[in-house]
Tab-separated table of C-alpha atoms and ligand atoms in Angstrom:
chain	number	residue	atom	x	y	z
A	1	MET	CA	30.316	96.904	172.569
A	2	SER	CA	29.695	100.451	171.326
A	3	GLU	CA	33.353	101.324	172.036
A	4	LEU	CA	34.401	98.329	169.954
A	5	ASN	CA	32.104	99.405	167.105
A	6	ARG	CA	33.581	102.881	167.279
A	7	PHE	CA	37.063	101.430	167.038
A	8	ILE	CA	36.086	99.240	164.090
A	9	HIS	CA	34.572	102.222	162.284
A	10	ALA	CA	37.618	104.373	162.960
A	11	ARG	CA	39.845	101.646	161.502
A	12	HIS	CA	37.543	101.285	158.555
A	13	TRP	CA	37.722	105.023	157.778
A	14	MET	CA	41.472	105.121	158.218
A	15	LYS	CA	41.866	102.157	155.910
A	16	SER	CA	39.488	103.417	153.234
A	17	ASN	CA	41.240	106.798	153.195
A	18	GLU	CA	44.671	105.282	152.696
A	19	ASN	CA	44.239	105.596	148.941
A	20	PHE	CA	44.223	109.322	149.345
A	21	LEU	CA	47.865	109.175	150.431
A	22	THR	CA	48.719	107.379	147.185
A	23	THR	CA	46.987	110.138	145.218
A	24	TRP	CA	48.694	112.875	147.232
A	25	HIS	CA	52.068	111.234	146.665
A	26	ALA	CA	51.540	110.930	142.931
A	27	HIS	CA	50.283	114.518	142.762
A	28	VAL	CA	53.400	115.947	144.461
A	29	GLY	CA	55.640	113.752	142.322
A	30	TYR	CA	53.900	114.933	139.143
A	31	LYS	CA	53.915	118.583	140.122
A	32	LEU	CA	57.686	118.671	140.853
A	33	ASP	CA	58.518	116.034	138.240
A	34	LEU	CA	60.098	113.886	140.947
A	35	PHE	CA	59.401	110.537	139.302
A	36	HIS	CA	61.449	111.715	136.354
A	37	HIS	CA	64.299	112.762	138.676
A	38	PHE	CA	64.169	109.347	140.356
A	39	ALA	CA	63.933	107.490	137.040
A	40	GLU	CA	67.348	105.940	137.794
A	41	ASN	CA	68.818	105.003	141.194
A	42	THR	CA	69.563	108.353	142.819
A	43	SER	CA	70.208	109.630	146.328
A	44	VAL	CA	67.535	111.809	147.890
A	45	SER	CA	70.004	114.606	148.642
A	46	GLN	CA	71.123	114.680	144.998
A	47	VAL	CA	67.523	115.272	143.854
A	48	ALA	CA	66.973	117.848	146.602
A	49	ASP	CA	70.090	119.725	145.415
A	50	HIS	CA	69.310	119.399	141.748
A	51	CYS	CA	65.702	120.586	142.122
A	52	SER	CA	66.426	123.084	144.933
A	53	ILE	CA	63.818	121.572	147.215
A	54	ASP	CA	63.675	121.113	150.972
A	55	LEU	CA	65.536	117.913	151.984
A	56	PRO	CA	63.514	116.906	155.086
A	57	LEU	CA	60.253	117.298	153.144
A	58	LEU	CA	61.654	115.318	150.224
A	59	ASN	CA	62.775	112.599	152.648
A	60	ARG	CA	59.217	112.311	154.002
A	61	TRP	CA	57.821	112.173	150.457
A	62	VAL	CA	60.279	109.385	149.635
A	63	GLU	CA	59.269	107.436	152.768
A	64	VAL	CA	55.614	107.644	151.777
A	65	GLY	CA	56.504	106.642	148.216
A	66	LEU	CA	58.270	103.509	149.481
A	67	GLU	CA	55.201	102.662	151.570
A	68	VAL	CA	52.621	103.155	148.832
A	69	GLY	CA	54.772	101.364	146.264
A	70	HIS	CA	55.643	104.257	143.947
A	71	LEU	CA	59.370	104.064	144.788
A	72	LYS	CA	61.927	101.349	145.458
A	73	LYS	CA	65.120	101.440	147.536
A	74	SER	CA	68.315	99.759	146.363
A	75	VAL	CA	70.651	97.869	148.718
A	76	ARG	CA	72.880	100.911	148.637
A	77	GLY	CA	70.045	103.119	149.819
A	78	LYS	CA	69.446	104.837	146.469
A	79	ILE	CA	65.891	105.548	145.395
A	80	LYS	CA	64.305	104.626	142.086
A	81	ALA	CA	60.779	105.341	140.872
A	82	LYS	CA	58.677	102.458	139.570
A	83	LYS	CA	58.562	102.459	135.764
A	84	LYS	CA	54.803	103.040	135.633
A	85	MET	CA	55.197	106.215	137.737
A	86	VAL	CA	57.892	107.560	135.385
A	87	LYS	CA	55.659	106.760	132.440
A	88	TYR	CA	52.276	107.911	133.705
A	89	ALA	CA	53.069	110.533	136.345
A	90	SER	CA	55.981	112.506	134.880
A	91	ALA	CA	55.008	115.779	133.267
A	92	GLN	CA	57.411	115.221	130.389
A	93	SER	CA	56.207	111.744	129.536
A	94	SER	CA	53.990	111.672	126.456
A	95	GLU	CA	51.853	109.055	128.218
A	96	SER	CA	51.421	111.085	131.403
A	97	VAL	CA	47.993	111.243	133.050
A	98	GLY	CA	49.292	113.389	135.923
A	99	ILE	CA	47.263	116.381	134.823
A	100	LEU	CA	44.162	114.561	136.120
A	101	LEU	CA	45.745	114.481	139.582
A	102	ARG	CA	46.497	118.166	139.343
A	103	GLU	CA	42.935	118.987	138.347
A	104	MET	CA	41.581	116.925	141.211
A	105	MET	CA	43.996	118.151	143.880
A	106	GLU	CA	44.155	121.826	142.920
A	107	LEU	CA	40.699	122.429	141.545
A	108	HIS	CA	38.155	119.837	142.649
A	109	ILE	CA	39.232	118.996	146.210
A	110	PRO	CA	39.792	122.625	147.359
A	111	ALA	CA	36.379	123.590	145.952
A	112	LEU	CA	34.658	120.655	147.668
A	113	LEU	CA	36.377	121.492	150.968
A	114	GLU	CA	34.551	124.840	150.920
A	115	TYR	CA	31.250	122.965	151.041
A	116	PRO	CA	30.360	123.316	154.755
A	117	GLU	CA	30.906	127.108	154.754
A	118	LEU	CA	29.069	127.525	151.472
A	119	MET	CA	26.152	125.424	152.700
A	120	LYS	CA	25.884	127.693	155.729
A	121	SER	CA	26.353	130.998	153.944
A	122	GLY	CA	24.570	130.128	150.698
A	123	GLU	CA	27.464	131.776	148.881
A	124	ARG	CA	29.379	130.470	145.877
A	125	ILE	CA	33.027	130.630	144.829
A	126	THR	CA	34.182	131.752	141.400
A	127	TYR	CA	35.879	129.327	139.049
A	128	LEU	CA	39.155	130.996	138.076
A	129	GLU	CA	39.037	130.553	134.346
A	130	ASP	CA	42.443	132.123	133.704
A	131	LYS	CA	44.184	130.000	136.302
A	132	PHE	CA	42.744	126.634	135.259
A	133	ALA	CA	41.935	126.973	131.530
A	134	GLU	CA	45.072	125.121	130.440
A	135	VAL	CA	44.714	122.382	133.080
A	136	VAL	CA	41.105	121.785	132.011
A	137	ALA	CA	41.942	121.878	128.295
A	138	GLU	CA	44.691	119.325	128.916
A	139	THR	CA	42.558	116.927	130.979
A	140	SER	CA	39.978	117.116	128.200
A	141	THR	CA	42.543	115.690	125.795
A	142	LEU	CA	42.461	112.469	127.855
A	143	LEU	CA	38.701	112.182	127.382
A	144	GLU	CA	39.224	112.943	123.709
A	145	LYS	CA	41.152	109.663	123.353
A	146	ALA	CA	37.960	107.759	124.200
A	147	ALA	CA	35.632	110.066	122.325
A	148	VAL	CA	37.389	110.724	119.044
A	149	GLY	CA	36.538	107.286	117.565
A	150	PRO	CA	32.759	107.646	118.071
A	151	VAL	CA	32.897	111.284	116.850
A	152	LEU	CA	34.721	110.247	113.654
A	153	LYS	CA	32.172	107.469	113.189
A	154	TRP	CA	29.329	110.007	113.381
A	155	ILE	CA	31.128	112.239	110.872
A	156	LYS	CA	31.664	109.317	108.511
A	157	LYS	CA	27.957	108.591	108.680
A	158	GLU	CA	26.751	112.198	108.354
A	159	GLN	CA	29.322	113.306	105.746
A	160	PRO	CA	29.291	117.015	106.670
A	161	ASN	CA	31.037	119.503	104.391
A	162	SER	CA	31.658	121.970	107.200
A	163	ILE	CA	32.141	121.761	110.974
A	164	VAL	CA	32.506	124.287	113.800
A	165	ASP	CA	34.025	123.117	117.101
A	166	MET	CA	32.755	125.367	119.917
A	167	GLY	CA	35.148	125.623	122.886
A	168	CYS	CA	37.670	123.578	120.917
A	169	GLY	CA	40.331	123.540	123.674
A	170	TYR	CA	43.658	122.418	122.247
A	171	GLY	CA	41.963	121.495	118.958
A	172	GLY	CA	42.420	117.729	119.239
A	173	TYR	CA	39.077	116.851	117.613
A	174	LEU	CA	39.742	119.290	114.750
A	175	LYS	CA	43.191	117.798	114.201
A	176	ASN	CA	41.824	114.255	114.068
A	177	ILE	CA	39.039	115.271	111.698
A	178	HIS	CA	41.415	117.193	109.446
A	179	ASP	CA	43.809	114.228	109.249
A	180	ARG	CA	41.003	111.806	108.413
A	181	PHE	CA	38.737	114.019	106.253
A	182	PRO	CA	40.987	116.750	104.782
A	183	ASP	CA	38.213	118.092	102.519
A	184	ILE	CA	35.872	119.099	105.336
A	185	GLN	CA	35.911	122.821	106.039
A	186	LEU	CA	36.746	123.277	109.711
A	187	GLN	CA	36.555	126.166	112.189
A	188	GLY	CA	37.476	126.274	115.871
A	189	VAL	CA	36.165	128.687	118.506
A	190	GLU	CA	37.988	129.117	121.817
A	191	ILE	CA	37.490	131.824	124.427
A	192	ASN	CA	40.779	131.472	126.294
A	193	LYS	CA	43.710	133.192	124.577
A	194	GLN	CA	46.490	130.829	125.710
A	195	VAL	CA	44.422	127.761	124.913
A	196	CYS	CA	43.476	129.251	121.538
A	197	GLU	CA	47.134	129.902	120.686
A	198	LYS	CA	48.051	126.316	121.546
A	199	ALA	CA	45.188	125.049	119.372
A	200	GLU	CA	46.404	127.168	116.458
A	201	ALA	CA	49.942	125.848	116.919
A	202	ALA	CA	48.723	122.243	117.111
A	203	LEU	CA	46.668	122.695	113.948
A	204	GLY	CA	49.607	124.273	112.133
A	205	GLY	CA	47.442	126.784	110.294
A	206	ALA	CA	45.275	124.095	108.713
A	207	VAL	CA	42.171	125.222	110.654
A	208	PRO	CA	41.243	128.795	111.649
A	209	VAL	CA	40.524	129.257	115.359
A	210	TYR	CA	38.434	132.236	116.456
A	211	ASN	CA	39.532	133.561	119.835
A	212	GLY	CA	36.329	134.630	121.551
A	213	ASP	CA	32.981	133.705	123.005
A	214	MET	CA	31.020	131.125	121.026
A	215	VAL	CA	27.766	133.060	121.425
A	216	GLU	CA	29.400	136.163	119.914
A	217	PHE	CA	30.870	133.981	117.204
A	218	ILE	CA	27.423	132.590	116.323
A	219	GLU	CA	25.886	136.046	116.328
A	220	SER	CA	28.428	137.379	113.856
A	221	PHE	CA	28.491	134.233	111.706
A	222	ASN	CA	26.731	134.833	108.389
A	223	ASN	CA	27.045	131.299	107.187
A	224	LYS	CA	25.620	127.859	107.860
A	225	VAL	CA	27.453	124.634	108.603
A	226	ASP	CA	26.608	120.930	108.628
A	227	LEU	CA	27.904	120.027	112.069
A	228	VAL	CA	28.451	121.890	115.340
A	229	MET	CA	30.487	120.197	118.055
A	230	ALA	CA	30.134	121.333	121.677
A	231	HIS	CA	32.278	118.990	123.701
A	232	ASN	CA	32.712	119.232	127.448
A	233	LEU	CA	31.140	122.658	127.469
A	234	LEU	CA	27.488	122.665	128.538
A	235	TYR	CA	28.278	123.344	132.199
A	236	TYR	CA	29.596	126.799	131.265
A	237	PHE	CA	25.974	127.767	130.515
A	238	PRO	CA	23.170	128.075	133.110
A	239	LYS	CA	20.402	125.517	132.691
A	240	GLU	CA	17.863	128.218	131.871
A	241	GLU	CA	20.080	129.506	129.042
A	242	ARG	CA	20.617	126.140	127.388
A	243	GLU	CA	17.455	126.167	125.326
A	244	GLY	CA	18.532	129.568	123.959
A	245	LEU	CA	22.022	128.192	123.334
A	246	TYR	CA	20.656	125.236	121.370
A	247	THR	CA	18.463	127.626	119.363
A	248	LYS	CA	21.509	129.739	118.508
A	249	ILE	CA	23.461	126.643	117.467
A	250	SER	CA	20.512	125.435	115.413
A	251	ARG	CA	20.338	128.787	113.627
A	252	ILE	CA	23.789	128.297	112.049
A	253	LEU	CA	23.037	124.707	111.021
A	254	ASN	CA	21.953	123.660	107.556
A	255	LYS	CA	18.755	121.622	107.393
A	256	GLY	CA	19.602	118.028	108.213
A	257	GLY	CA	22.760	119.243	109.946
A	258	SER	CA	23.772	117.816	113.295
A	259	VAL	CA	25.247	118.574	116.706
A	260	THR	CA	27.553	116.520	118.908
A	261	PHE	CA	27.544	117.144	122.643
A	262	ILE	CA	30.008	115.414	124.926
A	263	THR	CA	28.987	115.675	128.544
A	264	PRO	CA	28.394	113.704	131.713
A	265	VAL	CA	24.650	113.075	131.872
A	266	MET	CA	22.903	113.297	135.249
A	267	GLY	CA	20.691	110.340	136.059
A	268	ALA	CA	22.094	108.262	133.175
A	269	LYS	CA	22.791	104.561	133.419
A	270	TYR	CA	26.553	104.737	133.888
A	271	GLY	CA	29.072	106.606	135.992
A	272	GLN	CA	26.807	108.338	138.470
A	273	THR	CA	29.435	108.356	141.246
A	274	PHE	CA	31.637	110.565	139.143
A	275	THR	CA	28.734	112.527	137.687
A	276	THR	CA	27.260	113.434	141.075
A	277	ALA	CA	30.718	114.529	142.311
A	278	PHE	CA	31.271	116.586	139.160
A	279	ASN	CA	27.831	118.137	139.532
A	280	THR	CA	28.621	119.042	143.140
A	281	PHE	CA	31.826	120.725	141.981
A	282	MET	CA	29.845	122.734	139.397
A	283	THR	CA	27.288	123.849	141.962
A	284	VAL	CA	29.814	125.382	144.395
A	285	HIS	CA	30.719	127.908	141.680
A	286	ASP	CA	28.811	130.983	140.602
A	287	ASN	CA	30.098	130.676	137.034
A	288	LEU	CA	29.732	126.922	136.414
A	289	TYR	CA	26.367	125.201	136.208
A	290	PRO	CA	24.791	121.802	136.869
A	291	LEU	CA	25.022	119.023	134.322
A	292	PRO	CA	22.010	118.210	132.162
A	293	THR	CA	19.815	115.133	132.336
A	294	LEU	CA	18.970	113.419	129.077
A	295	ASP	CA	15.352	114.552	129.428
A	296	GLU	CA	16.526	118.161	129.735
A	297	ILE	CA	18.668	117.841	126.619
A	298	LYS	CA	15.711	116.323	124.736
A	299	ARG	CA	13.236	118.940	125.965
A	300	ASP	CA	15.462	121.996	125.400
A	301	SER	CA	16.769	120.851	122.052
A	302	LYS	CA	13.278	120.035	120.760
A	303	LYS	CA	12.376	123.693	121.035
A	304	ALA	CA	15.514	124.412	118.974
A	305	LYS	CA	14.282	121.975	116.302
A	306	LEU	CA	16.976	119.480	117.210
A	307	LYS	CA	16.221	115.835	117.839
A	308	VAL	CA	18.405	113.517	119.911
A	309	LYS	CA	19.558	110.682	117.657
A	310	GLU	CA	22.163	108.696	119.568
A	311	VAL	CA	23.335	108.548	123.180
A	312	THR	CA	26.626	106.664	123.392
A	313	PRO	CA	28.546	106.041	126.630
A	314	LEU	CA	32.195	106.998	126.146
A	315	ILE	CA	33.730	106.261	129.536
A	316	LYS	CA	31.225	104.279	131.532
A	317	GLU	CA	32.809	104.717	134.963
A	318	GLY	CA	33.164	108.452	134.327
A	319	GLY	CA	29.591	108.956	133.148
A	320	TRP	CA	30.674	110.625	129.892
A	321	TYR	CA	28.352	110.398	126.910
A	322	LEU	CA	28.352	111.434	123.291
A	323	VAL	CA	24.900	112.797	122.480
A	324	THR	CA	24.193	113.417	118.803
A	325	LEU	CA	21.275	115.510	117.574
A	326	ARG	CA	19.925	116.313	114.126
A	327	LYS	CA	18.155	119.418	112.934
A	328	THR	CA	14.641	118.401	112.041
A	329	LYS	CA	13.414	121.387	109.970
B	1	SAM	C1	36.617	121.522	129.168
B	1	SAM	S1	37.326	122.283	127.808
B	1	SAM	C2	36.925	121.169	126.484
B	1	SAM	C3	37.783	121.355	125.267
B	1	SAM	C4	37.386	120.509	124.038
B	1	SAM	N1	36.074	120.867	123.568
B	1	SAM	C5	37.414	119.060	124.385
B	1	SAM	O1	36.343	118.468	124.589
B	1	SAM	O2	38.507	118.487	124.476
B	1	SAM	C6	36.176	123.575	127.465
B	1	SAM	C7	36.780	124.646	126.599
B	1	SAM	O3	35.744	125.567	126.238
B	1	SAM	C8	36.235	126.886	126.341
B	1	SAM	N2	35.060	127.761	126.530
B	1	SAM	C9	34.312	127.906	127.634
B	1	SAM	N3	33.311	128.758	127.439
B	1	SAM	C10	33.418	129.171	126.149
B	1	SAM	C11	32.671	130.072	125.352
B	1	SAM	N4	31.612	130.727	125.838
B	1	SAM	N5	33.063	130.274	124.077
B	1	SAM	C12	34.156	129.628	123.580
B	1	SAM	N6	34.904	128.771	124.294
B	1	SAM	C13	34.539	128.531	125.570
B	1	SAM	C14	37.189	126.814	127.527
B	1	SAM	O4	38.138	127.868	127.510
B	1	SAM	C15	37.815	125.434	127.364
B	1	SAM	O5	39.010	125.478	126.609
């Protein structure tokens, strides 16, 4: 009986891990833009030649693709990618979500695989900011699609005259705000040079973007604004520094001004599977830090004279929330 149970469990694990093969296949296809090259019926050797890639390995990738349903084979033996793969997993498609696969396969999974050694040694790895800044800024633009509506709604309600976007990434929020409310004075802040340059290009000169650390920016800022946005950013700051961070943000806010945080919230109602995984990823690094709970945000921001006003789920299964706060004094 115990042998049978063992067999059943082994089958169960094999079966439940099958999805990983689908993800791996899509990841490789995205990375080498293979779905694009197989957009029309094509022979495998033609693609191997055209892309200068190893034919036996490409053949294996094609076999997997036929199995997991990403590719089809014609009667003449030519291979064609399914339309949805060309659309959503080709780097050059405007609707591509492949960058999420890249972030998961190149950043999250390798970090999580270090877990046993790190648990034993108590050491941490370092998040390679230069290597992944553009990947992370790009995946954030996918979240932005869900978040921009609620952010614009908050802005419509608050009617700020001036906004600073801390860690603005590719500047998507600033662009949306500028298009909708052209009279609001906007400023971006972005630490990574390449990301900053892309933000400037995307904003076409309409919004200045400061290339540097947001804390340095705040310290040299002699002005006050009505709204500070800090989206997808809190985990760059250790928990014990967050109260100080909120105080700094509060210092450049006009009375009655507000803050928008976008972050996964630990212990919140929605999306805890993703949030716990994300938190685990943060904790294996010595330069990324655990996600906040709502109580922590409330407690730390209170000391900064900020009061949590609204907590809106953005992507329930992902655990992402928009948390708005208002300066009380
Ligand atoms: C995950 S991305 C989010 C981008 C954008 N806020 C969004 O939500 O789409 C975080 C961005 O913050 C930038 N960043 C991190 N620490 C920063 C700091 N101390 N000062 C300014 N920018 C920072 C990163 O380079 C990255 O582009």
